[in-house]
Amino acid sequence: MPKPISQNTLFYGDNLSILREHFPDECVDLIYLDPPFNSSRSYNVLFKDESGAESDAQITAFEDTWHWGADAEQTYHEMVQNAPANVAQMIGALREFVGTNQMMAYLVMMAARLTELHRVLKPTGSLYLHCDPTASHYLKIILDTIFGVENFVNEIAWKRSDAHSDAKQGAKHYGRVHDILLFYVKNEDTTFNSIYGPLPQSTIDNWYRNVEPETGRRYNKADLTGPGGASKGNPHYEWKGITRYWRYSRENMEKLEAEGRIVYSKSGMPYQKRYLDESKGVAVQDWWDDIQMLRGIQDNGERLGYPTQKPLALLERIIQVSSNEGDVVLDPFCGCGTAIAAAQKLNRRWVGIDVTHLSISLMKYRMKDMFDLQEKRDYQVIGEPEDVQSARQLAKDDRYQFQWWALSLVQAKPLGGTPTALSGTSPKSSGFGGGREGVKGARIEGKKGSDKGIDGVINFIDEKNKTGRVLIQVKSGHVKSGDVRDLRGVLDREEAALGVFITLEEPSKDMTTEAVSSGWYHSDLWQKDYPRIQILTIEDLLNGKGIDMPKSVPGQFKQAEKVKKKEGQQGELGI
């Protein structure tokens, strides 16, 4: 049995292996997953037979190419042999129907993970699977089998984009503007906190037409008779000369009368006043068109440049409805960490899993930027390099993964990069049984940031109306003094306050001299000079050394909402 984890946690690695190695049964209250899938590919491609192909079943986060190859075949056979009988029968039937193609490779991968997610979900827990109509009907078959058809709750449609027409590009279909959220529970005794939206203006105009002269409050007149009469147990008595089956007891009617909440028609029939200002609104339905997609400069700084990033409000709604404060929220494909950020904001405990260092780096940046949370102090990261030797191996395996990991050590925002391994999974991970091959299977295509020579950035506020930037450059190979001169040129070009050169290798004497000769940045607020270019080795960072820079002055510019941590000891996550 895995040891309980006592704090919020980010896992780096294959989510299937991590679920098996670190999660006991029934330890999570809410699961949200948004597994990447390429809905833009045509059905002809998705369902093309690939049974003869030998290519790896590379499952990617953004290009989302899925292939049926040796790895998918192995996963399929392990599931048929080791999965619960009904799941094995279902996946076999799907193969007979769907065939051996990209869609089936996706379904095999998802079935394996959804089986594990059902295992770790508490009896009162809920699961939301975010997908689109391309594969939602197949995923529902899988979920019906694993969770049981009786535990399906809703198919929620989220209007993710504005109306648009692809006809100009020759498309012959209606505009595709919504995603699907498949909502399942472990059993009927689940957490569900109803939420309400505002009343439509037409409802206000048509239903709340009455106004109290003395207060100006608008109200509608509700029927006080008891529907169903005696069969529903409604009381029968005379009220103000009218005998009926009433909705309330005589005592409660007298209370309403005393409070001035009964109004009478010309015929003397009583009606209850229901005030507009006391209305909860309209209960949220299964069509969500009130949460807007992220829109560049209109997103209040929420956008992180992650292609599949979802609005924070979307995850806040899910978490508010299907969990309570202190509950554990799991996102096994956490990408840039929107679900984790929403959970932290709403005082839930959280666990996130991802297979790219870019995602882990973005989440560290987000936790610092939104909540001033620090790794090790406020949460832990499991699976990342912890010494120079393992960092050197990471750089050897993939220099872009190394770059993003290094940026996370200083909580810088990564710039550029395109992870092409499925966020949270490994192409080499099998469906059931077998060891962990996770991180080795991930492939990354990276690039420099939009400004050449900048890998990451840290913003700070030195004093009122004065902002500064720290530009970060990461090197995993041979370094020389010319690299520091180049960074100096970037600082001058970008008019940045400070530059940091992170290197795996020890800097030469010439490099140190070049950095020192770059001058100083002076902070009037702190009355201190800071080296304009600083060289930090990976060993320095692992030993706790950080960037010498001004501390930001709070409250000088609009940031994501800061959330104060409630007093008291947080219990163990049970993971």
Coordinates of C-alpha atoms in Angstrom, one line a residue:
M1 CA 0.0 0.0 0.0
P2 CA 1.5 3.4 -1.0
K3 CA 2.3 5.8 1.9
P4 CA -0.1 8.7 2.2
I5 CA 1.0 12.0 0.8
S6 CA 0.7 14.8 3.3
Q7 CA 0.6 17.7 0.9
N8 CA -0.5 18.8 -2.6
T9 CA 1.6 17.1 -5.2
L10 CA 2.7 17.3 -8.9
F11 CA 3.8 14.1 -10.5
Y12 CA 6.1 14.0 -13.5
G13 CA 5.8 10.9 -15.5
D14 CA 3.3 8.4 -17.1
N15 CA -0.1 8.7 -15.4
L16 CA -0.9 5.0 -15.7
S17 CA 2.2 4.0 -13.9
I18 CA 1.8 6.8 -11.3
L19 CA -1.8 5.8 -10.6
R20 CA -0.7 2.2 -9.9
E21 CA 2.4 3.0 -7.9
H22 CA 1.1 5.9 -5.7
F23 CA -2.7 5.8 -5.4
P24 CA -4.5 3.3 -3.1
D25 CA -8.1 2.5 -3.7
E26 CA -10.8 5.1 -3.2
C27 CA -8.6 8.1 -2.3
V28 CA -9.8 10.9 -4.6
D29 CA -13.1 12.9 -4.4
L30 CA -13.2 14.5 -7.9
I31 CA -11.4 13.7 -11.2
Y32 CA -11.3 16.0 -14.2
L33 CA -9.4 14.9 -17.3
D34 CA -9.0 16.5 -20.6
P35 CA -7.0 13.9 -22.6
P36 CA -5.7 15.5 -25.9
F37 CA -7.3 14.3 -29.1
N38 CA -7.0 15.5 -32.7
S39 CA -10.5 16.2 -33.6
S40 CA -9.4 18.2 -36.7
R41 CA -8.2 15.0 -38.5
S42 CA -10.7 13.5 -40.9
Y43 CA -12.6 10.4 -40.1
N44 CA -10.9 8.8 -43.1
V45 CA -7.6 9.2 -41.3
L46 CA -8.8 8.3 -37.9
F47 CA -10.4 5.1 -39.0
K48 CA -7.8 4.0 -41.6
D49 CA -6.6 0.4 -41.0
E50 CA -3.1 0.4 -39.6
S51 CA -2.8 -3.3 -38.7
G52 CA 0.3 -3.7 -40.9
A53 CA 2.1 -0.6 -39.6
E54 CA 5.1 -0.9 -37.4
S55 CA 5.3 2.7 -36.2
D56 CA 5.2 3.4 -32.5
A57 CA 1.8 4.2 -31.0
Q58 CA 3.0 7.8 -30.4
I59 CA 0.3 9.7 -28.8
T60 CA 0.9 13.5 -28.9
A61 CA -0.5 16.3 -26.9
F62 CA -1.0 18.8 -29.7
E63 CA -0.5 17.3 -33.1
D64 CA -2.3 14.3 -31.6
T65 CA -1.1 11.6 -34.1
W66 CA -2.3 8.2 -32.9
H67 CA -1.2 5.0 -34.6
W68 CA -2.0 1.4 -34.2
G69 CA 1.3 -0.4 -34.0
A70 CA 3.1 -2.9 -31.8
D71 CA 2.6 -0.9 -28.6
A72 CA -1.1 -0.5 -29.1
E73 CA -1.4 -4.2 -29.9
Q74 CA 0.5 -5.2 -26.7
T75 CA -1.7 -2.8 -24.6
Y76 CA -4.8 -4.3 -26.2
H77 CA -3.8 -7.9 -25.4
E78 CA -2.8 -7.0 -21.8
M79 CA -6.2 -5.5 -21.3
V80 CA -8.1 -8.5 -22.7
Q81 CA -6.1 -10.8 -20.4
N82 CA -5.9 -8.7 -17.2
A83 CA -8.8 -6.2 -17.2
P84 CA -12.1 -6.9 -15.5
A85 CA -14.2 -9.3 -17.6
N86 CA -16.8 -6.7 -18.7
V87 CA -14.0 -4.2 -19.7
A88 CA -12.1 -6.9 -21.6
Q89 CA -15.3 -8.0 -23.5
M90 CA -16.1 -4.4 -24.3
I91 CA -12.6 -3.5 -25.7
G92 CA -12.7 -6.7 -27.8
A93 CA -16.1 -5.7 -29.2
L94 CA -14.9 -2.2 -30.0
R95 CA -11.9 -3.6 -31.9
E96 CA -14.2 -5.7 -34.0
F97 CA -16.3 -2.7 -34.8
V98 CA -13.8 0.1 -35.0
G99 CA -10.8 -1.8 -36.4
T100 CA -7.1 -1.3 -35.9
N101 CA -6.6 2.4 -36.5
Q102 CA -5.8 5.7 -34.7
M103 CA -9.2 5.9 -33.0
M104 CA -8.8 2.4 -31.6
A105 CA -5.3 3.2 -30.3
Y106 CA -6.8 6.2 -28.5
L107 CA -9.7 4.1 -27.0
V108 CA -7.3 1.4 -25.8
M109 CA -5.2 4.0 -24.0
M110 CA -8.2 5.6 -22.5
A111 CA -9.8 2.4 -21.3
A112 CA -6.7 1.4 -19.4
R113 CA -6.5 4.8 -17.6
L114 CA -10.3 5.1 -16.9
T115 CA -10.2 1.7 -15.2
E116 CA -7.5 2.9 -12.8
L117 CA -9.3 6.2 -12.3
H118 CA -12.5 4.4 -11.3
R119 CA -10.4 2.4 -8.8
V120 CA -9.0 5.5 -7.1
L121 CA -12.3 7.4 -6.9
K122 CA -14.1 7.5 -3.6
P123 CA -17.6 6.1 -3.4
T124 CA -19.0 9.6 -3.2
G125 CA -16.7 10.8 -6.0
S126 CA -17.4 12.2 -9.5
L127 CA -15.5 12.1 -12.8
Y128 CA -15.7 14.6 -15.6
L129 CA -14.1 13.6 -19.0
H130 CA -13.6 16.5 -21.3
C131 CA -13.7 15.6 -25.0
D132 CA -15.3 16.6 -28.3
P133 CA -18.0 14.9 -30.4
T134 CA -15.5 13.1 -32.5
A135 CA -14.9 10.5 -29.9
S136 CA -17.4 11.2 -27.1
H137 CA -19.8 8.4 -28.2
Y138 CA -17.0 5.8 -28.0
L139 CA -15.8 7.1 -24.7
K140 CA -19.3 6.9 -23.3
I141 CA -19.4 3.2 -24.1
I142 CA -16.1 2.7 -22.2
L143 CA -17.4 4.8 -19.2
D144 CA -20.8 2.9 -19.2
T145 CA -18.9 -0.3 -19.0
I146 CA -16.4 0.8 -16.3
F147 CA -18.7 2.9 -14.1
G148 CA -22.0 1.3 -14.9
V149 CA -24.8 2.8 -17.1
E150 CA -26.7 3.7 -13.9
N151 CA -23.9 6.0 -12.8
F152 CA -24.0 8.2 -15.9
V153 CA -25.3 11.6 -14.9
N154 CA -25.0 14.1 -17.7
E155 CA -23.5 14.8 -21.1
I156 CA -22.7 18.5 -20.7
A157 CA -22.1 20.7 -23.8
W158 CA -19.8 23.6 -23.3
K159 CA -19.9 26.3 -26.0
R160 CA -16.2 26.8 -26.3
S161 CA -16.1 29.3 -29.2
D162 CA -18.2 31.9 -31.0
A163 CA -20.2 31.1 -34.1
H164 CA -18.0 30.8 -37.1
S165 CA -18.3 29.5 -40.6
D166 CA -15.8 27.2 -42.4
A167 CA -17.7 27.5 -45.6
K168 CA -15.1 29.9 -47.0
Q169 CA -12.6 27.1 -46.7
G170 CA -14.9 24.7 -48.5
A171 CA -16.3 23.0 -45.4
K172 CA -19.7 21.3 -45.7
H173 CA -20.8 21.1 -42.1
Y174 CA -22.4 23.2 -39.4
G175 CA -20.1 25.3 -37.3
R176 CA -18.4 23.2 -34.6
V177 CA -18.4 25.3 -31.4
H178 CA -18.9 23.0 -28.5
D179 CA -17.0 20.4 -26.4
I180 CA -18.5 17.5 -24.4
L181 CA -18.1 16.8 -20.7
L182 CA -19.1 13.3 -19.7
F183 CA -20.2 13.3 -16.1
Y184 CA -20.2 10.0 -14.1
V185 CA -20.3 9.2 -10.4
K186 CA -19.2 6.2 -8.4
N187 CA -22.7 5.7 -7.0
E188 CA -25.8 7.7 -6.3
D189 CA -24.6 9.0 -2.9
T190 CA -22.3 11.6 -4.5
T191 CA -21.4 15.2 -3.7
F192 CA -23.5 17.7 -5.7
N193 CA -23.8 21.3 -4.8
S194 CA -26.3 23.0 -7.0
I195 CA -25.3 26.4 -8.5
Y196 CA -27.5 29.0 -10.2
G197 CA -27.2 31.4 -13.0
P198 CA -28.9 34.8 -13.4
L199 CA -32.6 34.9 -14.4
P200 CA -33.1 35.8 -18.1
Q201 CA -34.5 39.3 -18.6
S202 CA -37.6 37.9 -20.3
T203 CA -38.3 35.9 -17.1
I204 CA -37.9 39.0 -15.0
D205 CA -40.2 41.0 -17.2
N206 CA -42.9 38.3 -17.6
W207 CA -42.9 36.7 -14.1
Y208 CA -42.0 39.5 -11.7
R209 CA -44.4 42.2 -12.9
N210 CA -45.8 43.0 -9.5
V211 CA -44.2 45.8 -7.4
E212 CA -44.7 46.5 -3.7
P213 CA -45.6 50.2 -3.5
E214 CA -44.0 50.7 0.0
T215 CA -40.7 48.9 -0.8
G216 CA -40.4 48.9 -4.6
R217 CA -39.5 45.2 -4.5
R218 CA -40.6 43.1 -7.5
Y219 CA -42.4 39.8 -6.9
N220 CA -44.4 37.2 -8.6
K221 CA -47.5 35.5 -7.3
A222 CA -47.1 31.8 -6.5
D223 CA -50.0 29.3 -6.1
L224 CA -50.6 28.4 -2.4
T225 CA -52.8 25.4 -3.1
G226 CA -51.3 22.0 -2.5
P227 CA -50.7 20.1 -5.8
G228 CA -51.9 16.5 -5.6
G229 CA -54.3 17.2 -2.7
A230 CA -54.6 14.5 -0.1
S231 CA -52.7 12.0 -2.1
K232 CA -49.6 14.2 -1.6
G233 CA -50.3 14.7 2.1
N234 CA -51.3 18.3 1.8
P235 CA -53.3 19.8 4.7
H236 CA -57.0 20.6 4.2
Y237 CA -58.5 23.5 6.0
E238 CA -60.4 26.8 5.5
W239 CA -58.4 30.0 5.1
K240 CA -60.0 33.4 4.9
G241 CA -63.3 31.9 3.7
I242 CA -61.7 29.5 1.1
T243 CA -61.4 25.8 1.8
R244 CA -58.7 24.0 -0.1
Y245 CA -55.8 21.6 0.1
W246 CA -53.0 24.0 0.9
R247 CA -49.2 23.9 0.2
Y248 CA -48.4 24.8 3.8
S249 CA -49.8 24.1 7.3
R250 CA -52.1 26.6 9.0
E251 CA -49.2 27.6 11.2
N252 CA -46.9 28.4 8.3
M253 CA -49.7 30.2 6.5
E254 CA -50.2 32.4 9.5
K255 CA -46.4 33.1 9.6
L256 CA -46.4 34.1 5.9
E257 CA -49.4 36.4 6.6
A258 CA -47.6 38.0 9.5
E259 CA -44.5 38.7 7.3
G260 CA -46.6 40.3 4.6
R261 CA -45.8 37.6 2.1
I262 CA -49.4 36.8 1.1
V263 CA -51.3 38.9 -1.4
Y264 CA -55.0 38.3 -2.3
S265 CA -56.8 38.5 -5.7
K266 CA -60.1 40.3 -6.1
S267 CA -61.9 37.0 -5.5
G268 CA -60.0 36.6 -2.2
M269 CA -57.7 33.8 -3.4
P270 CA -54.3 34.0 -1.5
Y271 CA -51.0 33.9 -3.3
Q272 CA -47.5 33.8 -2.0
K273 CA -45.2 36.7 -2.8
R274 CA -41.9 35.4 -4.2
Y275 CA -39.4 38.3 -4.4
L276 CA -37.1 38.8 -7.3
D277 CA -34.2 39.8 -5.0
E278 CA -34.6 36.5 -3.1
S279 CA -34.5 34.3 -6.2
K280 CA -31.5 32.0 -6.5
G281 CA -31.7 32.3 -10.2
V282 CA -31.9 29.5 -12.7
A283 CA -30.2 26.2 -11.8
V284 CA -27.3 25.5 -14.2
Q285 CA -28.4 23.1 -17.0
D286 CA -26.4 20.8 -19.2
W287 CA -25.8 23.5 -21.9
W288 CA -23.0 25.8 -20.7
D289 CA -22.8 28.9 -22.9
D290 CA -22.0 31.4 -20.2
I291 CA -18.3 30.6 -19.8
Q292 CA -16.2 32.2 -22.5
M293 CA -13.1 30.8 -24.1
L294 CA -9.8 32.6 -23.5
R295 CA -9.4 35.6 -25.8
G296 CA -5.9 37.1 -25.9
I297 CA -5.9 40.5 -24.2
Q298 CA -9.4 40.0 -22.9
D299 CA -8.5 37.1 -20.7
N300 CA -7.3 39.2 -17.7
G301 CA -3.8 37.7 -18.0
E302 CA -5.1 34.1 -17.7
R303 CA -3.6 32.8 -21.0
L304 CA -0.3 31.1 -20.6
G305 CA 0.2 30.2 -24.3
Y306 CA -0.7 26.6 -23.9
P307 CA -2.8 25.5 -26.9
T308 CA -5.4 23.4 -25.0
Q309 CA -5.7 25.7 -22.0
K310 CA -9.2 25.9 -20.6
P311 CA -10.8 28.9 -18.8
L312 CA -10.4 28.9 -15.0
A313 CA -14.2 29.6 -14.6
L314 CA -15.0 26.2 -16.3
L315 CA -13.0 24.3 -13.8
E316 CA -14.2 26.4 -10.9
R317 CA -17.8 25.4 -11.8
I318 CA -17.0 21.7 -11.9
I319 CA -15.1 21.8 -8.6
Q320 CA -17.7 23.8 -6.8
V321 CA -20.5 21.5 -7.8
S322 CA -18.8 18.1 -7.3
S323 CA -16.6 18.6 -4.3
N324 CA -16.4 20.4 -0.9
E325 CA -13.6 22.3 0.8
G326 CA -10.7 20.0 1.8
D327 CA -11.6 17.4 -0.8
V328 CA -9.0 15.9 -3.1
V329 CA -9.1 16.9 -6.8
L330 CA -7.1 14.9 -9.4
D331 CA -6.2 15.9 -12.9
P332 CA -4.2 13.1 -14.6
F333 CA -3.6 15.1 -17.8
C334 CA -3.0 18.5 -16.1
G335 CA -1.2 20.4 -18.9
C336 CA -0.8 23.9 -17.7
G337 CA -2.7 23.2 -14.5
T338 CA -6.0 25.0 -14.8
A339 CA -7.8 22.4 -12.7
I340 CA -5.0 22.5 -10.1
A341 CA -5.2 26.3 -10.0
A342 CA -9.0 26.2 -9.6
A343 CA -8.7 23.6 -6.8
Q344 CA -6.2 25.7 -4.9
K345 CA -8.3 28.9 -5.3
L346 CA -11.4 27.0 -3.9
N347 CA -9.4 25.5 -1.0
R348 CA -9.4 21.9 -2.2
R349 CA -6.4 19.6 -2.0
W350 CA -5.0 18.6 -5.4
V351 CA -2.8 16.2 -7.3
G352 CA -1.7 16.7 -10.9
I353 CA 0.2 14.4 -13.3
D354 CA 2.0 15.3 -16.5
V355 CA 4.7 13.8 -18.7
T356 CA 6.3 17.0 -19.9
H357 CA 8.6 19.3 -18.0
L358 CA 7.0 22.2 -19.9
S359 CA 3.7 21.5 -18.1
I360 CA 5.3 21.0 -14.7
S361 CA 7.3 24.3 -15.3
L362 CA 4.1 26.2 -16.2
M363 CA 2.3 24.8 -13.2
K364 CA 5.1 25.9 -10.8
Y365 CA 5.0 29.4 -12.4
R366 CA 1.2 29.5 -12.1
M367 CA 1.3 28.5 -8.4
K368 CA 3.8 31.2 -7.7
D369 CA 2.1 33.9 -9.8
M370 CA -1.4 33.3 -8.6
F371 CA -0.9 32.1 -5.0
D372 CA 2.7 32.8 -4.1
L373 CA 3.2 29.0 -3.5
Q374 CA 6.7 27.6 -3.3
E375 CA 7.8 24.1 -4.2
K376 CA 8.8 22.0 -1.1
R377 CA 7.3 24.6 1.2
D378 CA 3.7 24.5 -0.1
Y379 CA 3.6 21.4 -2.4
Q380 CA 5.9 18.7 -3.6
V381 CA 7.0 17.5 -7.1
I382 CA 7.7 13.8 -7.5
G383 CA 9.6 12.4 -10.5
E384 CA 11.9 15.3 -11.4
P385 CA 15.7 15.2 -11.3
E386 CA 17.1 15.6 -7.7
D387 CA 20.8 15.7 -8.4
V388 CA 23.3 16.8 -11.0
Q389 CA 23.7 13.2 -12.4
S390 CA 20.0 12.8 -13.1
A391 CA 19.9 16.3 -14.5
R392 CA 22.7 15.4 -16.9
Q393 CA 20.9 12.3 -18.0
L394 CA 17.7 14.4 -18.7
A395 CA 19.8 16.8 -20.8
K396 CA 21.2 13.9 -22.7
D397 CA 17.8 12.3 -23.3
D398 CA 16.1 15.6 -24.3
R399 CA 17.6 19.1 -24.1
Y400 CA 14.2 20.8 -24.3
Q401 CA 12.8 18.8 -21.4
F402 CA 15.9 19.8 -19.5
Q403 CA 15.4 23.4 -20.5
W404 CA 11.8 23.5 -19.2
W405 CA 12.8 21.7 -16.0
A406 CA 15.7 24.2 -15.4
L407 CA 13.3 27.1 -15.8
S408 CA 11.0 25.5 -13.2
L409 CA 13.8 25.7 -10.6
V410 CA 13.6 29.5 -10.7
Q411 CA 9.8 29.5 -11.3
A412 CA 10.2 31.4 -14.6
K413 CA 7.5 31.4 -17.3
P414 CA 8.7 29.2 -20.2
L415 CA 8.7 30.8 -23.6
G416 CA 8.2 28.7 -26.8
G417 CA 8.2 25.0 -27.1
T418 CA 5.8 22.4 -28.4
P419 CA 5.5 19.1 -26.4
T420 CA 4.6 16.3 -28.7
A421 CA 4.2 13.5 -26.1
L422 CA 0.7 13.0 -24.7
S423 CA 0.4 15.2 -21.6
G424 CA 0.3 12.7 -18.7
T425 CA 1.0 9.5 -20.6
S426 CA 3.8 7.7 -22.3
P427 CA 3.6 6.1 -25.7
K428 CA 5.5 3.1 -24.3
S429 CA 3.2 2.5 -21.3
S430 CA 1.1 -0.6 -21.5
G431 CA -2.6 -0.9 -20.6
F432 CA -2.4 -3.5 -17.8
G433 CA 0.6 -4.9 -16.0
G434 CA 4.2 -4.3 -16.9
G435 CA 6.7 -1.9 -15.6
R436 CA 7.1 1.8 -15.9
E437 CA 8.7 3.0 -19.1
G438 CA 7.0 6.4 -19.0
V439 CA 9.4 9.3 -19.3
K440 CA 11.6 7.6 -21.9
G441 CA 8.7 7.3 -24.3
A442 CA 8.1 11.1 -24.4
R443 CA 9.3 13.0 -27.4
I444 CA 9.5 16.8 -27.5
E445 CA 9.9 19.2 -30.3
G446 CA 11.2 22.5 -28.8
K447 CA 12.1 25.9 -30.1
K448 CA 13.4 29.2 -28.7
G449 CA 11.0 31.7 -27.4
S450 CA 9.4 34.3 -29.6
D451 CA 12.4 36.5 -28.8
K452 CA 15.5 34.8 -30.0
G453 CA 17.8 33.9 -27.1
I454 CA 15.1 34.0 -24.4
D455 CA 14.0 30.7 -22.8
G456 CA 12.0 32.1 -19.9
V457 CA 11.0 35.3 -18.2
I458 CA 10.3 36.5 -14.6
N459 CA 8.4 39.8 -14.2
F460 CA 8.7 41.9 -11.0
I461 CA 7.4 45.2 -9.7
D462 CA 10.2 47.3 -8.2
E463 CA 8.1 50.3 -7.2
K464 CA 4.8 52.0 -8.3
N465 CA 4.5 52.1 -12.0
K466 CA 7.9 50.6 -12.6
T467 CA 8.1 47.1 -13.9
G468 CA 11.1 45.0 -14.6
R469 CA 11.9 41.7 -16.4
V470 CA 14.4 39.0 -15.7
L471 CA 15.3 37.1 -18.9
I472 CA 16.5 33.5 -18.6
Q473 CA 18.7 31.5 -20.9
V474 CA 19.4 27.8 -20.3
K475 CA 22.4 25.9 -21.7
S476 CA 22.9 22.1 -21.3
G477 CA 26.0 21.7 -23.4
H478 CA 29.4 23.4 -23.7
V479 CA 29.4 27.0 -22.6
K480 CA 31.8 29.9 -23.3
S481 CA 32.2 33.6 -22.6
G482 CA 30.6 34.4 -26.0
D483 CA 27.3 33.0 -24.6
V484 CA 27.3 35.6 -21.8
R485 CA 28.1 38.4 -24.3
D486 CA 25.2 37.3 -26.4
L487 CA 22.9 37.4 -23.4
R488 CA 24.1 40.9 -22.6
G489 CA 23.1 41.9 -26.2
V490 CA 19.6 40.4 -25.6
L491 CA 19.2 42.4 -22.4
D492 CA 20.2 45.6 -24.2
R493 CA 17.8 44.9 -27.1
E494 CA 14.9 44.0 -24.8
E495 CA 15.7 46.8 -22.3
A496 CA 15.4 44.2 -19.5
A497 CA 16.6 44.7 -16.0
L498 CA 18.4 41.4 -15.4
G499 CA 19.6 38.4 -17.2
V500 CA 20.2 34.9 -15.8
F501 CA 22.4 32.3 -17.5
I502 CA 21.6 28.8 -16.2
T503 CA 24.2 26.2 -17.1
L504 CA 24.6 22.5 -16.5
E505 CA 28.4 22.8 -16.7
E506 CA 30.6 25.0 -14.5
P507 CA 31.3 28.4 -16.0
S508 CA 34.8 29.4 -17.1
K509 CA 36.7 32.2 -15.5
D510 CA 36.2 34.3 -18.7
M511 CA 32.4 33.8 -18.4
T512 CA 32.4 35.0 -14.8
T513 CA 34.5 38.0 -15.8
E514 CA 32.2 38.8 -18.7
A515 CA 29.2 38.6 -16.3
V516 CA 30.7 40.9 -13.8
S517 CA 31.6 43.4 -16.4
S518 CA 28.0 43.7 -17.5
G519 CA 27.2 46.1 -14.7
W520 CA 24.5 46.4 -12.2
Y521 CA 20.7 47.1 -11.9
H522 CA 19.9 49.6 -9.2
S523 CA 16.6 49.5 -7.3
D524 CA 15.6 52.8 -5.8
L525 CA 12.9 51.2 -3.7
W526 CA 15.2 48.6 -2.0
Q527 CA 18.3 50.9 -2.2
K528 CA 20.4 48.0 -3.5
D529 CA 22.4 47.0 -6.6
Y530 CA 21.9 43.7 -8.3
P531 CA 24.3 42.0 -10.8
R532 CA 22.9 42.6 -14.2
I533 CA 23.9 39.2 -15.5
Q534 CA 24.1 36.3 -13.1
I535 CA 25.4 32.8 -13.8
L536 CA 23.7 29.9 -11.9
T537 CA 24.7 26.3 -12.3
I538 CA 22.2 23.4 -11.9
E539 CA 24.1 22.4 -8.9
D540 CA 23.6 25.9 -7.4
L541 CA 19.9 25.7 -8.0
L542 CA 19.6 22.2 -6.5
N543 CA 21.4 23.4 -3.4
G544 CA 18.9 26.2 -2.9
K545 CA 20.7 29.2 -4.5
G546 CA 18.4 31.5 -6.3
I547 CA 18.3 34.7 -8.4
D548 CA 19.4 37.9 -6.7
M549 CA 16.6 40.2 -7.7
P550 CA 14.2 42.8 -6.2
K551 CA 11.2 41.4 -4.5
S552 CA 7.9 42.4 -6.1
V553 CA 5.9 45.1 -4.4
P554 CA 2.4 43.7 -4.0
G555 CA -0.7 45.5 -5.1
Q556 CA 0.9 47.6 -7.8
F557 CA -0.6 45.8 -10.8
K558 CA -3.5 43.5 -11.5
Q559 CA -2.6 39.9 -11.0
A560 CA -4.5 36.7 -10.7
E561 CA -6.5 36.6 -7.5
K562 CA -4.4 35.8 -4.5
V563 CA -6.0 33.2 -2.2
K564 CA -5.2 33.1 1.5
K565 CA -4.6 29.8 3.0
K566 CA -7.0 29.0 5.8
E567 CA -5.7 28.4 9.3
G568 CA -5.3 24.8 10.5
Q569 CA -3.4 21.7 9.7
Q570 CA -4.2 20.1 6.3
G571 CA -4.9 16.4 6.6
E572 CA -3.1 13.8 4.5
L573 CA -4.3 13.2 1.0
G574 CA -4.4 9.5 1.5
I575 CA -2.4 8.9 -1.6

